[in-house]
Coordinates of C-alpha atoms and ligand atoms in Angstrom, one line a residue:
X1 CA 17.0 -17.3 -3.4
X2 CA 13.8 -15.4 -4.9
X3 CA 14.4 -12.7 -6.7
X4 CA 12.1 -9.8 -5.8
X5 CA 9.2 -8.9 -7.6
X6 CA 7.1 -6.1 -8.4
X7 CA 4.5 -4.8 -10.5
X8 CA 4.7 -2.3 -13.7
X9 CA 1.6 -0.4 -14.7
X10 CA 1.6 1.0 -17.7
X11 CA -1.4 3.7 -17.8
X12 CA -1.1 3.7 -21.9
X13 CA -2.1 0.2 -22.1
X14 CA -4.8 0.4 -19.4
X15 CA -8.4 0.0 -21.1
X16 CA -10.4 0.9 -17.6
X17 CA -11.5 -2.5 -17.5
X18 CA -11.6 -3.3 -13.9
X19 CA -10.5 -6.9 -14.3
X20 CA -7.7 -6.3 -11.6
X21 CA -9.7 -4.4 -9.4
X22 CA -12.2 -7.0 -9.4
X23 CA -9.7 -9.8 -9.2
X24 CA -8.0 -7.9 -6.3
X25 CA -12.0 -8.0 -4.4
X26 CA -11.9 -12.1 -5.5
X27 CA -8.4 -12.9 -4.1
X28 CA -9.1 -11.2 -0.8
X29 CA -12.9 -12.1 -0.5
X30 CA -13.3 -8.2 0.0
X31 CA -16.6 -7.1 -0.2
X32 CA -18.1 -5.0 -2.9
X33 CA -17.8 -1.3 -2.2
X34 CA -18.8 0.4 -5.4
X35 CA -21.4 -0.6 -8.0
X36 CA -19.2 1.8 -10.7
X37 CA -15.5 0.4 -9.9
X38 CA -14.1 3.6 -11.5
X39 CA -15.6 5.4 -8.1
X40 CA -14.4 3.5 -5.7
X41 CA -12.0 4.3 -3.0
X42 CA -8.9 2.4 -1.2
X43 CA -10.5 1.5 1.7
X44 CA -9.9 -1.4 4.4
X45 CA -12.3 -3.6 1.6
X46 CA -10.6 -2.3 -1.8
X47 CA -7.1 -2.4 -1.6
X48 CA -6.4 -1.1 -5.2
X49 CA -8.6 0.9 -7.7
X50 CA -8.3 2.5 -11.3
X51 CA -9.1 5.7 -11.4
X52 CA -10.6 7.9 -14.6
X53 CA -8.7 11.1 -15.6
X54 CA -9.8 12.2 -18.8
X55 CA -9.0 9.4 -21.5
X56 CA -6.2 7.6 -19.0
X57 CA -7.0 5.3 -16.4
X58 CA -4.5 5.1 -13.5
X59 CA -4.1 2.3 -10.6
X60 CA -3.9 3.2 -6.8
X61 CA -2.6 0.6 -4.8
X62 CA 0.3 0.1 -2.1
X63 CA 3.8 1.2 -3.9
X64 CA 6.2 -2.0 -1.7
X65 CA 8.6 0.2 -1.1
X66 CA 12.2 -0.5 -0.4
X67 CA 12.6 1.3 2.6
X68 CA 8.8 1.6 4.0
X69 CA 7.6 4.5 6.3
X70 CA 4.8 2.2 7.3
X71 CA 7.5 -0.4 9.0
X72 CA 9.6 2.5 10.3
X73 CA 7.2 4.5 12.0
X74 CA 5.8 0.8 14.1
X75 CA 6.6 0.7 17.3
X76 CA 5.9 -2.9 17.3
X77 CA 7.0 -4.0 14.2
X78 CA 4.3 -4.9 12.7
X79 CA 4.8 -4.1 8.8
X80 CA 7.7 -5.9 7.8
X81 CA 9.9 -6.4 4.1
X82 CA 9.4 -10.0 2.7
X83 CA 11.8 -11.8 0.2
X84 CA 9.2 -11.5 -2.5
X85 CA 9.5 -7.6 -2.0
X86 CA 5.9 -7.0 -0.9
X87 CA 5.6 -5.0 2.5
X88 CA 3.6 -7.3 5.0
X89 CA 1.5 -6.7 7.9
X90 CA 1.0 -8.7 11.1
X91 CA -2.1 -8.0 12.3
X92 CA -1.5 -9.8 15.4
X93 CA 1.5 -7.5 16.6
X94 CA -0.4 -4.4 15.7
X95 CA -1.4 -1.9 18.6
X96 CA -4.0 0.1 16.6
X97 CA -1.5 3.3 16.8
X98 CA -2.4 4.4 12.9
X99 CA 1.5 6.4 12.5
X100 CA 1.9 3.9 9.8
X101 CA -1.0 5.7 7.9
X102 CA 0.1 9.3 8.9
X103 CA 3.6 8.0 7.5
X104 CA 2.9 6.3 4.5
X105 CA 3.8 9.1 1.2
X106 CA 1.0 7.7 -0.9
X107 CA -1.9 7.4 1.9
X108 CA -2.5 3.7 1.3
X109 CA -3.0 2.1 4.8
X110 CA -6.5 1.7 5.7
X111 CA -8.0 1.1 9.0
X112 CA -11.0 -1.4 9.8
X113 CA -12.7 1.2 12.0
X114 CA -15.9 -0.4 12.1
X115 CA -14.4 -3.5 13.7
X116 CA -14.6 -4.5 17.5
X117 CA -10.7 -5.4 16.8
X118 CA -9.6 -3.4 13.6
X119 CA -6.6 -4.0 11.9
X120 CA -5.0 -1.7 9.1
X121 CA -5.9 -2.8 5.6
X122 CA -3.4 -2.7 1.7
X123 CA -1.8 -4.7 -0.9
X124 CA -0.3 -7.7 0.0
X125 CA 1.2 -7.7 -3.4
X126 CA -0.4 -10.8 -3.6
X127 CA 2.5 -12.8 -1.2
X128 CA 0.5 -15.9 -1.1
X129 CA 0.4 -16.4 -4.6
X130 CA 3.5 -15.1 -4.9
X131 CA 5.3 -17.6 -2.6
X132 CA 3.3 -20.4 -5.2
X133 CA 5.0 -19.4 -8.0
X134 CA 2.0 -17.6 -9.3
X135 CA 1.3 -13.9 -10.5
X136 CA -0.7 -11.4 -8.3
X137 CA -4.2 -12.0 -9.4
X138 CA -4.4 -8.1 -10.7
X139 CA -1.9 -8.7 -13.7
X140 CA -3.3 -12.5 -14.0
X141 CA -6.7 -10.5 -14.9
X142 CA -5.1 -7.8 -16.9
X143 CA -6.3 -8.6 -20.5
X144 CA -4.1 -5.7 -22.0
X145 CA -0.6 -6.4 -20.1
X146 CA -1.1 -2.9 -18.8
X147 CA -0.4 -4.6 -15.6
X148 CA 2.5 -6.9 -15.6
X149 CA 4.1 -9.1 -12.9
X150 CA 7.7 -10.0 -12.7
X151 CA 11.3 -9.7 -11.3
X152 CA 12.3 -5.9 -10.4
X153 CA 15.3 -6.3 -12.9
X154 CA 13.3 -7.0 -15.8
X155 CA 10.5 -4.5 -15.0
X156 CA 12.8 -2.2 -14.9
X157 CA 14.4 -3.4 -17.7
X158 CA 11.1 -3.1 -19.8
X159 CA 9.8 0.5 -18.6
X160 CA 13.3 1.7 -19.7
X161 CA 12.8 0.4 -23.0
X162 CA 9.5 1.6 -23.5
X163 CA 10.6 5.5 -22.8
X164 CA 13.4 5.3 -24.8
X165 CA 11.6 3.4 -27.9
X166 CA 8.7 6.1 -27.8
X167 CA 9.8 9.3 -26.2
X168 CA 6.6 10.8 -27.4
X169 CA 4.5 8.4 -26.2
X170 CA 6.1 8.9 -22.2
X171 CA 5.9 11.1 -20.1
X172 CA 10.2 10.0 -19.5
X173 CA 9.7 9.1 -16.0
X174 CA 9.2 5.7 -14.0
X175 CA 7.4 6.5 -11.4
X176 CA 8.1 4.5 -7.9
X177 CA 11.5 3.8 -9.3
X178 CA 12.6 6.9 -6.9
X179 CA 10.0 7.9 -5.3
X180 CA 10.6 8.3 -1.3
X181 CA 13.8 5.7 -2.1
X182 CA 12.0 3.6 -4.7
X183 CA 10.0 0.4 -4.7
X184 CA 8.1 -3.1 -6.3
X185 CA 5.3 -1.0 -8.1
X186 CA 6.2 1.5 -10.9
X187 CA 4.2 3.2 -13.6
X188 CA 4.7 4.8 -16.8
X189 CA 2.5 7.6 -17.5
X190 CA 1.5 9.9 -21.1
X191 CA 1.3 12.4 -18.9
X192 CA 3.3 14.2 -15.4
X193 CA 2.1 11.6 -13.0
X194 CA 0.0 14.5 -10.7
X195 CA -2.3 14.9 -13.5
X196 CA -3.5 11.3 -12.4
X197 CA -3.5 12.2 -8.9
X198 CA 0.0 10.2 -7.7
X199 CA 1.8 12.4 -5.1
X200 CA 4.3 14.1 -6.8
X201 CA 7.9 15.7 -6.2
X202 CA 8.5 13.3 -3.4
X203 CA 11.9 13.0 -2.1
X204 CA 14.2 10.7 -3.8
X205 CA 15.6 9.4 -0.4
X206 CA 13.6 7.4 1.9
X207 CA 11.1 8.7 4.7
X208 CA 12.8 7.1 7.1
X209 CA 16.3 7.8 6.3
X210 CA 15.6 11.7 6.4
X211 CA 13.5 10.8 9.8
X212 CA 16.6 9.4 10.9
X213 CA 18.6 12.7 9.9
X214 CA 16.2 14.3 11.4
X215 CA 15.8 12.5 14.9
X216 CA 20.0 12.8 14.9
X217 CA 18.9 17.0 16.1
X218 CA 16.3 16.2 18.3
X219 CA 17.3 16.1 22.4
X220 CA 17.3 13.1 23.5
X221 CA 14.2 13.8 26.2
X222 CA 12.4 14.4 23.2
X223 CA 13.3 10.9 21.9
X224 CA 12.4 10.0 25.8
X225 CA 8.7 11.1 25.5
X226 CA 8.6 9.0 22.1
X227 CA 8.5 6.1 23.5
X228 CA 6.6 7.2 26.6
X229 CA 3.9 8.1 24.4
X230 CA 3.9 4.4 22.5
X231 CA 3.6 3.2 25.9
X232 CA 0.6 5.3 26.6
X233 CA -1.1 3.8 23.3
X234 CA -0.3 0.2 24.0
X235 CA -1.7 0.8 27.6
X236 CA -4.4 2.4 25.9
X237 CA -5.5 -0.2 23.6
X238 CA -5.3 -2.6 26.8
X239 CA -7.5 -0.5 28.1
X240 CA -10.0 -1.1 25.8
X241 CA -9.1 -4.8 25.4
X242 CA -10.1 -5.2 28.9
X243 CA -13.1 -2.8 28.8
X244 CA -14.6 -4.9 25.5
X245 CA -14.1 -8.4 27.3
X246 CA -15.7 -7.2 30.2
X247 CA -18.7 -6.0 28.5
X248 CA -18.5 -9.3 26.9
X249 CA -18.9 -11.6 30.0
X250 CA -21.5 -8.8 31.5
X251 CA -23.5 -9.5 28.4
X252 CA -27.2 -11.1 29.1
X253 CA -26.9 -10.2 32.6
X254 CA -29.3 -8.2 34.5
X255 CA -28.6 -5.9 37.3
Ligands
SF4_1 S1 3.3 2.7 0.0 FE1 2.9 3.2 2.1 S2 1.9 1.4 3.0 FE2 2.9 0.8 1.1 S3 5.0 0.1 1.7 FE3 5.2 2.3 1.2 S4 4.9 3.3 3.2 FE4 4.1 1.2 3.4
SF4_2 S1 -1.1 -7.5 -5.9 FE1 -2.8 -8.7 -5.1 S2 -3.4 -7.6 -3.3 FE2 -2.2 -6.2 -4.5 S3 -3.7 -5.1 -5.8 FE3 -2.9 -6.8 -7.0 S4 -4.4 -8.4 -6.6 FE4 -4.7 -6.9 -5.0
SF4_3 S1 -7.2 -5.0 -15.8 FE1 -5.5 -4.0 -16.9 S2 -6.6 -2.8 -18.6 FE2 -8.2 -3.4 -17.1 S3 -8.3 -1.7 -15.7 FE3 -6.8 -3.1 -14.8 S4 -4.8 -2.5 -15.5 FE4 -6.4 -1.5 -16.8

């Protein structure tokens, strides 16, 4: 069986290169956004960046978690946990509801809003490549190992031993490790991880098991109008289906 795999990013080591970013754009024939990378946004065409604060650079990009929001909140099932560990998204399924970006603790899902048929937009964690036997294309790129591919037992392994081997180099945290129920993406930091704009003091149980805890206390017409309401979306985006094929076939012809 394949083990699961994850990324460690290690803002010390981080040069502000851009190499992964760029490699990231390359691997998914994503579009340049940004002439100055270090300005760029996530977006449904960048799905990671590196952001400046001060002397430390930091990457943004979709935290895999073990226990995703994103999946629980679908009323389709469209996100979905892989073998490899990445969180996956099926565009096909998807009913252009957008709870998975209201849900997600570190705002990562995108949405193609431009697009006559959008689909949300993150990280694959490279699951292609992955699948190959390869490394994601971000810590292929990295020329500094601040970004470094491998099994979850030996990332973890390594981010432990860097914290303990230089306690004044580390802020002594591994970010992502806990973080709304952990995840395949952590990060060490010189610093408290807000100061490089992560979301901070997030619960260390999952999103979805406190929804759950939550949902136990609600009336069950509440839990009723739920799913009338995902009804109304799917009817909804029918709706427009319909409308935009329509307008399709009227095309070129005059009244
Ligand atoms: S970080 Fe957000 S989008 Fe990524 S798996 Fe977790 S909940 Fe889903
Ligand atoms: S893992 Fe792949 S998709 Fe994710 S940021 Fe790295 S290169 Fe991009
Ligand atoms: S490639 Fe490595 S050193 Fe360069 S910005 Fe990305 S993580 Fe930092």
């Amino acid at each position: 069986m394949l083990k699961e795999k994850g990324l460690l990013f290690d803002v010390t080591m981080c040069v502000g290169c851009g190499s992964c970013y760029k490699a990231c754009k390359e691997q998914n024939k994503l579009p340049q956004t940004n002439k100055d990378f270090l300005k760029d946004h996530l977006s449904e065409n960048t799905y990671t960046v590196v952001e400046q604060y001060g002397d430390n650079y930091a990457r943004k990009l979709c935290m895999h978690c073990d226990e995703p929001s994103c999946a629980s909140v679908c009323p389709v099932g469209a996100f979905k946990k892989s073998d490899t560990g990445a969180v996956l998204y099926d565009g096909d399924k998807c009913i252009g509801c957008r709870y998975c970006m209201q849900a997600c603790p570190h705002k990562v899902p995108r949405y193609e809003w431009e697009k006559t048929q959008p689909r949300v937009r993150k990280c694959t964690l490279c699951h292609d490549r992955v699948k190959a036997g390869k490394l994601t294309a971000c810590a292929e790129a990295c020329p500094t190992e601040a970004t470094l591919f491998g099994n979850m037992d030996d990332l973890i392994a390594v981010a432990k031993k860097r914290l303990k081997e230089n306690p004044g180099k580390y802020y002594q945290h591994i970010y992502g490790l806990e973080e709304a129920g952990g995840g395949h993406v952590l990060i060490l930091s010189p610093v408290p991880f807000e100061q490089l704009g992560y979301t901070a003091k997030l619960p260390k149980e999952s999103m979805p098991s406190l929804t759950m805890k939550a949902m136990e206390k609600i009336p069950p017409v509440v839990a009723v109008g739920g799913v009338f309401l995902t009804g109304m979306y799917w009817l909804t985006k029918r709706k427009n289906e319909i409308a935009r094929e329509e307008k399709k076939s009227n095309k070129g012809i005059k009244v």
